[in-house]
XYZ file of N, CA, C and O in Angstrom:
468
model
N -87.946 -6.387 88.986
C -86.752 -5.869 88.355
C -86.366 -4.543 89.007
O -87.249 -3.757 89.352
N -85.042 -4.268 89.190
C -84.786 -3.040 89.151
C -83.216 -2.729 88.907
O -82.540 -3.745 89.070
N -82.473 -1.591 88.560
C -81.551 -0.745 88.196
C -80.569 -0.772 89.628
O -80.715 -0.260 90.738
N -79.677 -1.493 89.118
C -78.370 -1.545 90.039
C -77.276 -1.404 88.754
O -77.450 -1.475 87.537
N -75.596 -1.081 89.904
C -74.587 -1.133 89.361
C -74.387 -2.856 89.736
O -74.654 -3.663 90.627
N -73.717 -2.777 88.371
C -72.930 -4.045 88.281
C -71.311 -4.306 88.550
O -70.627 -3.434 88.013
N -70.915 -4.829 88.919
C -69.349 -4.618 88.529
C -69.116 -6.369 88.341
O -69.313 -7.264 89.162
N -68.712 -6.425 87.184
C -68.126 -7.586 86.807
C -66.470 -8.264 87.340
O -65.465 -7.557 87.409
N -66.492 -9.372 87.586
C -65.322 -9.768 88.274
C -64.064 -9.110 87.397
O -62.945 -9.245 87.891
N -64.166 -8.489 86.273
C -62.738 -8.127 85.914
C -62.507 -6.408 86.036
O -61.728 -5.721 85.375
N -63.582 -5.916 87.252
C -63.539 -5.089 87.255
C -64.482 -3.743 86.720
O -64.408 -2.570 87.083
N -65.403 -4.393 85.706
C -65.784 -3.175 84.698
C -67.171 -3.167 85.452
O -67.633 -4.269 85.748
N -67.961 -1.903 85.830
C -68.942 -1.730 85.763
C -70.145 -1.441 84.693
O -69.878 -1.226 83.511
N -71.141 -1.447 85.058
C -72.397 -1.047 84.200
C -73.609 -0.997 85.200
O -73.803 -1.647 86.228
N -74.411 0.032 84.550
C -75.934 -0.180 85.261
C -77.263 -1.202 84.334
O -77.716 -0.909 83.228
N -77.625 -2.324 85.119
C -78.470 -3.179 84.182
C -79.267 -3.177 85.337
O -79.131 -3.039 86.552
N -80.479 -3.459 84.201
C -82.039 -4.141 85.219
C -81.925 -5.955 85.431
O -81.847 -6.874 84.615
N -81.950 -5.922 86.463
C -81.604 -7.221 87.154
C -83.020 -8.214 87.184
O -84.050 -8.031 87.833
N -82.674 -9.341 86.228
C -84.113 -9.733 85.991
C -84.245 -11.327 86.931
O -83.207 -11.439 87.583
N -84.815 -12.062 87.080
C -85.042 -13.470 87.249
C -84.342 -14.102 86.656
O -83.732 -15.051 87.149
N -84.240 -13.704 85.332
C -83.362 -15.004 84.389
C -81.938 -14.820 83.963
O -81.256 -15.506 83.202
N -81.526 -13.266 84.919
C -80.282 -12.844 85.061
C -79.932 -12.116 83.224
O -80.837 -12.093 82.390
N -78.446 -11.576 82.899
C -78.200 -10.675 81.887
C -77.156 -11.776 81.313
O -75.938 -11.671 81.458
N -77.684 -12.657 80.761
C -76.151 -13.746 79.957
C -76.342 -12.789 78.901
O -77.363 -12.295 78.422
N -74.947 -12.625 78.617
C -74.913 -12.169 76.613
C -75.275 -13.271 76.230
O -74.717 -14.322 76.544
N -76.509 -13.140 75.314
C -76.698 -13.936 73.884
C -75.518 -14.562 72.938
O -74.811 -13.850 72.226
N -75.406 -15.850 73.014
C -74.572 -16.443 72.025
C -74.831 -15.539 70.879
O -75.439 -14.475 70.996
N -74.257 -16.084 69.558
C -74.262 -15.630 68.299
C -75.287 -16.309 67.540
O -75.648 -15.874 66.447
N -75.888 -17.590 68.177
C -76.776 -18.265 67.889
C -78.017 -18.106 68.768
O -78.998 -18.850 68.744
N -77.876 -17.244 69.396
C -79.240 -17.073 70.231
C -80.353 -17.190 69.404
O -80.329 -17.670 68.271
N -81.617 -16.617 70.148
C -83.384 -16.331 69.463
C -83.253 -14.736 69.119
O -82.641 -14.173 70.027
N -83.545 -14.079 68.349
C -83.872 -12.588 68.094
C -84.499 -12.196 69.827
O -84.167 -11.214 70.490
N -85.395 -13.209 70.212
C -86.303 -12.732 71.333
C -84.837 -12.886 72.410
O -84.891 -11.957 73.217
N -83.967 -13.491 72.579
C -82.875 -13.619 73.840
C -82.512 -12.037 73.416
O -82.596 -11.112 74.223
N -82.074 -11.869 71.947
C -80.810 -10.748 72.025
C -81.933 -9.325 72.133
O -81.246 -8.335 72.385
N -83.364 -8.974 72.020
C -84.167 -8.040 72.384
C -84.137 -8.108 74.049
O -84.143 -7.184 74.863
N -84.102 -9.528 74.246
C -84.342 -9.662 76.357
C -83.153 -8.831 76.896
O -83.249 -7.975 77.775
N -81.820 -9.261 76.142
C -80.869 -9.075 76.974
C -80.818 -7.527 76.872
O -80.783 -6.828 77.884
N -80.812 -6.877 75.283
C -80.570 -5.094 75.344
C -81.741 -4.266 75.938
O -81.627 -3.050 76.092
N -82.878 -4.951 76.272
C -83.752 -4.271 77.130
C -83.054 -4.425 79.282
O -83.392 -3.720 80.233
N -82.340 -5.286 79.254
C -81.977 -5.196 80.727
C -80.781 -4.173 81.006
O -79.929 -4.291 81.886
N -80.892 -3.201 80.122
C -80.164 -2.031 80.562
C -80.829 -0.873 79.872
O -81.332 -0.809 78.751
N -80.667 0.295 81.103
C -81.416 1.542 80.700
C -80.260 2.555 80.438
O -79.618 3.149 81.304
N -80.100 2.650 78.991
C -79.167 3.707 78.339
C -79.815 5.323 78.905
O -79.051 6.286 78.845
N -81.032 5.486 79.359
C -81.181 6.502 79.626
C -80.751 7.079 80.963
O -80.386 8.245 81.117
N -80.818 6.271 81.800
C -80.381 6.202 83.367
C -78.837 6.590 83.688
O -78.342 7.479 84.380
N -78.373 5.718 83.023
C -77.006 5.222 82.897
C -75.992 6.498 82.662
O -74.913 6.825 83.154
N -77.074 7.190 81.435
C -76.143 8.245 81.015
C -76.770 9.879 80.979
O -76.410 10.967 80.529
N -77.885 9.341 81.714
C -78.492 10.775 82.529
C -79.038 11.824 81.513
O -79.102 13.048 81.624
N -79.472 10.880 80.338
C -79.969 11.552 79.552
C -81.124 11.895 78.762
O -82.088 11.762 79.515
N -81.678 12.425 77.147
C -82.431 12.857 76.790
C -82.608 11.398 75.977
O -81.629 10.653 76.038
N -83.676 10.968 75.286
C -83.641 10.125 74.001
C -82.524 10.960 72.687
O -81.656 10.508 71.941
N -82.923 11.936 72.839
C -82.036 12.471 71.667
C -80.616 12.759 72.083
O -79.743 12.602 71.229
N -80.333 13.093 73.090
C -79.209 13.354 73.717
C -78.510 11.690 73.459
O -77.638 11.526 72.606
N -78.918 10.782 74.132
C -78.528 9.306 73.559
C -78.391 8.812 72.200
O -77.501 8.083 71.761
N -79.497 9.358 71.527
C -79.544 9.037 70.057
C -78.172 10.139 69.368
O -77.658 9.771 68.312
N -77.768 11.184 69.903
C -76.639 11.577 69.531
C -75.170 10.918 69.435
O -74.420 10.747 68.474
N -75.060 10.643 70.679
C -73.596 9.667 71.133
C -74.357 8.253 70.373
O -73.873 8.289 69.242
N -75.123 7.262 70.417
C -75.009 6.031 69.722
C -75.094 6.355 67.944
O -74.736 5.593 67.047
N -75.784 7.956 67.793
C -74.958 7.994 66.462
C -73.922 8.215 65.857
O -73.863 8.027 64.642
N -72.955 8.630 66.518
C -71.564 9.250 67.010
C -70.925 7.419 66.788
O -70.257 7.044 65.824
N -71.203 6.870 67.523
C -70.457 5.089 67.334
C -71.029 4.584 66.306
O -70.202 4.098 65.534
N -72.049 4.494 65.981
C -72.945 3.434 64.514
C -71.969 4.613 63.145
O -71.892 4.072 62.042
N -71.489 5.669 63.215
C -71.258 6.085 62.177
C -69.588 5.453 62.400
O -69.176 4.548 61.675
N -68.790 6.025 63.415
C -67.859 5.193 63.676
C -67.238 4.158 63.233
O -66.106 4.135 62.751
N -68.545 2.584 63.510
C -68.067 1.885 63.274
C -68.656 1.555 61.841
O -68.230 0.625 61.157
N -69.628 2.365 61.474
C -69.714 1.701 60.072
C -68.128 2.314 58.877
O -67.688 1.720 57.893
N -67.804 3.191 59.277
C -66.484 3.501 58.376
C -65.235 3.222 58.560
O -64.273 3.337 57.800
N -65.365 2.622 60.268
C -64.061 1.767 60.060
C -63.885 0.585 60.375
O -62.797 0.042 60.180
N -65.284 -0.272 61.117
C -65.776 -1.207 61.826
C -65.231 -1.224 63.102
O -65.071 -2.390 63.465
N -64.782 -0.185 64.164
C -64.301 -0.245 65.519
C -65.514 -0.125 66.262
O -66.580 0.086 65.684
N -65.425 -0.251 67.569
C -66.413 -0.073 68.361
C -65.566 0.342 69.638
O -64.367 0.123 69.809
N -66.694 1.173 70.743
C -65.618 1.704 71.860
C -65.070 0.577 72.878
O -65.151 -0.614 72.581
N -64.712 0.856 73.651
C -63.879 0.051 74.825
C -64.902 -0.065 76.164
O -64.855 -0.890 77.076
N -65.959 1.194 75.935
C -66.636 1.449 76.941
C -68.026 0.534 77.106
O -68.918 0.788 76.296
N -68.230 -0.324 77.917
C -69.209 -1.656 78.039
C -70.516 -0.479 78.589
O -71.644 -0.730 78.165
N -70.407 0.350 79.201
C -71.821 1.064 79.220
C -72.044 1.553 77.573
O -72.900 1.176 76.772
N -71.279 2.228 77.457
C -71.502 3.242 75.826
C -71.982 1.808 75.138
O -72.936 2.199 74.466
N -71.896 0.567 74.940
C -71.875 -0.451 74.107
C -73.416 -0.870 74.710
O -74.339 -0.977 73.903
N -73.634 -1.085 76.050
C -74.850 -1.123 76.391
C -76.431 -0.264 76.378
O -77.521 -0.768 76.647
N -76.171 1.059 76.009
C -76.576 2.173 75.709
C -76.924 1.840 74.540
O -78.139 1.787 74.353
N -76.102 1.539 73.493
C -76.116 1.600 71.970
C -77.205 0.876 71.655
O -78.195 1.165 70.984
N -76.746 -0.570 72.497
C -77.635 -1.858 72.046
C -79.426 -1.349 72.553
O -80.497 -1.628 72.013
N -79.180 -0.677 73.553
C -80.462 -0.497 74.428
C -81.367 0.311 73.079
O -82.368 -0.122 72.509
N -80.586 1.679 72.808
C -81.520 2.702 71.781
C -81.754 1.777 70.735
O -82.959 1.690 70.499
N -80.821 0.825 69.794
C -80.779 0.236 68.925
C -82.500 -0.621 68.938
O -83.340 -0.561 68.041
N -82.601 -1.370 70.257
C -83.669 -2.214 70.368
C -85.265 -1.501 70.321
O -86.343 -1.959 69.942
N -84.892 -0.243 70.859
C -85.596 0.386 71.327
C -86.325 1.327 69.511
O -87.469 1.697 69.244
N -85.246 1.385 68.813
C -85.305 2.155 67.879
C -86.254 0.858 66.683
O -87.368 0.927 66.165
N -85.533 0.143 66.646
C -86.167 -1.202 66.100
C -88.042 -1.815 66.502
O -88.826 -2.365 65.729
N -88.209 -1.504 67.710
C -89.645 -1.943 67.969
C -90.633 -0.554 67.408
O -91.850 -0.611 67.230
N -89.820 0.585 67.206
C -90.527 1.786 67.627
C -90.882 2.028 65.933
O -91.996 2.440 65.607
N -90.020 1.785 65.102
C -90.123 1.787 63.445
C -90.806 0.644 63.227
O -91.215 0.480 62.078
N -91.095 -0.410 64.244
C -91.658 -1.621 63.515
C -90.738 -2.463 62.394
O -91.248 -3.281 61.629
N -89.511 -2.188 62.408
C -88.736 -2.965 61.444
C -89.264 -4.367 61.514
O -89.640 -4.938 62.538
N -89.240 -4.970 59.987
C -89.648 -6.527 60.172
C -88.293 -7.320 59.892
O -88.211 -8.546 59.817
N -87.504 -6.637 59.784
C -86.133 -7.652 60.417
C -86.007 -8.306 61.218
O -85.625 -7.552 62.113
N -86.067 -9.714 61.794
C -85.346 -9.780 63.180
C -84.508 -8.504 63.733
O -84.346 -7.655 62.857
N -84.100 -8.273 64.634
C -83.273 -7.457 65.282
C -82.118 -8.118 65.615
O -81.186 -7.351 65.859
N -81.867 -9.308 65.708
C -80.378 -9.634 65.908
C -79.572 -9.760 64.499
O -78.400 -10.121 64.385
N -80.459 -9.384 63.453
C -79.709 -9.424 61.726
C -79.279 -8.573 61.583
O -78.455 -8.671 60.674
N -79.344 -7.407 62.081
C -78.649 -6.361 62.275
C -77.317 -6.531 62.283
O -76.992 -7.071 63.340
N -76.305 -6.293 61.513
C -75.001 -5.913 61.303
C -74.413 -5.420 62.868
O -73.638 -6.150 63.486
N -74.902 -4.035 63.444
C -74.525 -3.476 64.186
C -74.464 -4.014 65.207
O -73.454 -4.150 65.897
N -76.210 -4.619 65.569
C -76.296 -5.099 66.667
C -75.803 -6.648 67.072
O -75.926 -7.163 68.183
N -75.112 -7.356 65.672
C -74.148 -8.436 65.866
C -72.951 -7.796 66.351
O -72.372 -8.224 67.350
N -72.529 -6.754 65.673
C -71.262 -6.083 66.146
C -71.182 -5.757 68.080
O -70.502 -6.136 69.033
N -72.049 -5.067 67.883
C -72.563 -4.932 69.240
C -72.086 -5.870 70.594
O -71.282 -5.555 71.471
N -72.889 -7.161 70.444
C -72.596 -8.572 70.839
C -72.044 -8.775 71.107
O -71.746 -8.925 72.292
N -71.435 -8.950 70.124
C -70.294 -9.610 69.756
C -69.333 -9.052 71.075
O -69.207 -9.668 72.133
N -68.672 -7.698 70.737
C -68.338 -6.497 71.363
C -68.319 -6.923 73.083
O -67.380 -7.422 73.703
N -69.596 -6.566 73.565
C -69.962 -6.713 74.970
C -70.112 -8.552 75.362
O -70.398 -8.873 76.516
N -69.972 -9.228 74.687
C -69.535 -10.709 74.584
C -68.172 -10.647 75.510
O -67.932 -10.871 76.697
N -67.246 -10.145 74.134
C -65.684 -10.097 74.252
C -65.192 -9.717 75.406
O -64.133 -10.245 75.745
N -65.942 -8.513 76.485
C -65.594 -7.741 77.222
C -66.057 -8.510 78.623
O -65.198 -8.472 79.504
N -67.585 -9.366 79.031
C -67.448 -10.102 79.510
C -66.808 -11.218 79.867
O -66.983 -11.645 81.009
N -66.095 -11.784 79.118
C -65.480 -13.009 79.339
C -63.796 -12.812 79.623
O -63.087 -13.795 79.839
């Protein structure tokens, strides 16, 4: 694996870790284990040259966002970032949720779904 730019045929870039089994967005029906595979193949820290907390600032800056009005940004890194701390935040508390039940991180998806296609 390693950390390249991407640029998607419609133009938009991102930095993802480029794996064997490649970065498909997860259907809506995926495995919890696809939608953890896919937000681990990007490094929100790299990307945005930052601290954990420095990141955990801006993805709290959007999760508050969209929980009061349900928007999300335009920006497919900031959306990839989010998902990344999100996953990251989830293994680290031990939540026994799945992680794709997550509200947000359906929102999320969903989101960087829309923007691929």
């Amino acid at each position: 694996m390693h950390i390249a730019h991407h640029t998607h045929p419609n133009g938009m870039g991102c930095f993802v870790t480029v794996s064997s089994t490649g970065n498909r967005v997860p259907a809506a029906e995926a495995s919890d284990g696809e939608f953890i595979e896919f937000a681990h193949t990007y490094n929100g820290y790299e990307a945005f040259s930052t601290t954990p907390e420095g990141l955990g600032e801006t993805v709290g800056e959007v999760r508050l966002i969209w929980n009061r009005l349900g928007e999300l940004p335009d920006d497919l890194n900031l959306l990839r970032a989010c998902l990344f701390l999100e996953v990251r935040g989830h293994r680290h508390r031990g939540d026994d949720a799945p992680f794709k039940d997550d509200r947000f991180v359906q929102a999320l998806v969903d989101r960087i779904r829309d923007m691929w296609s």
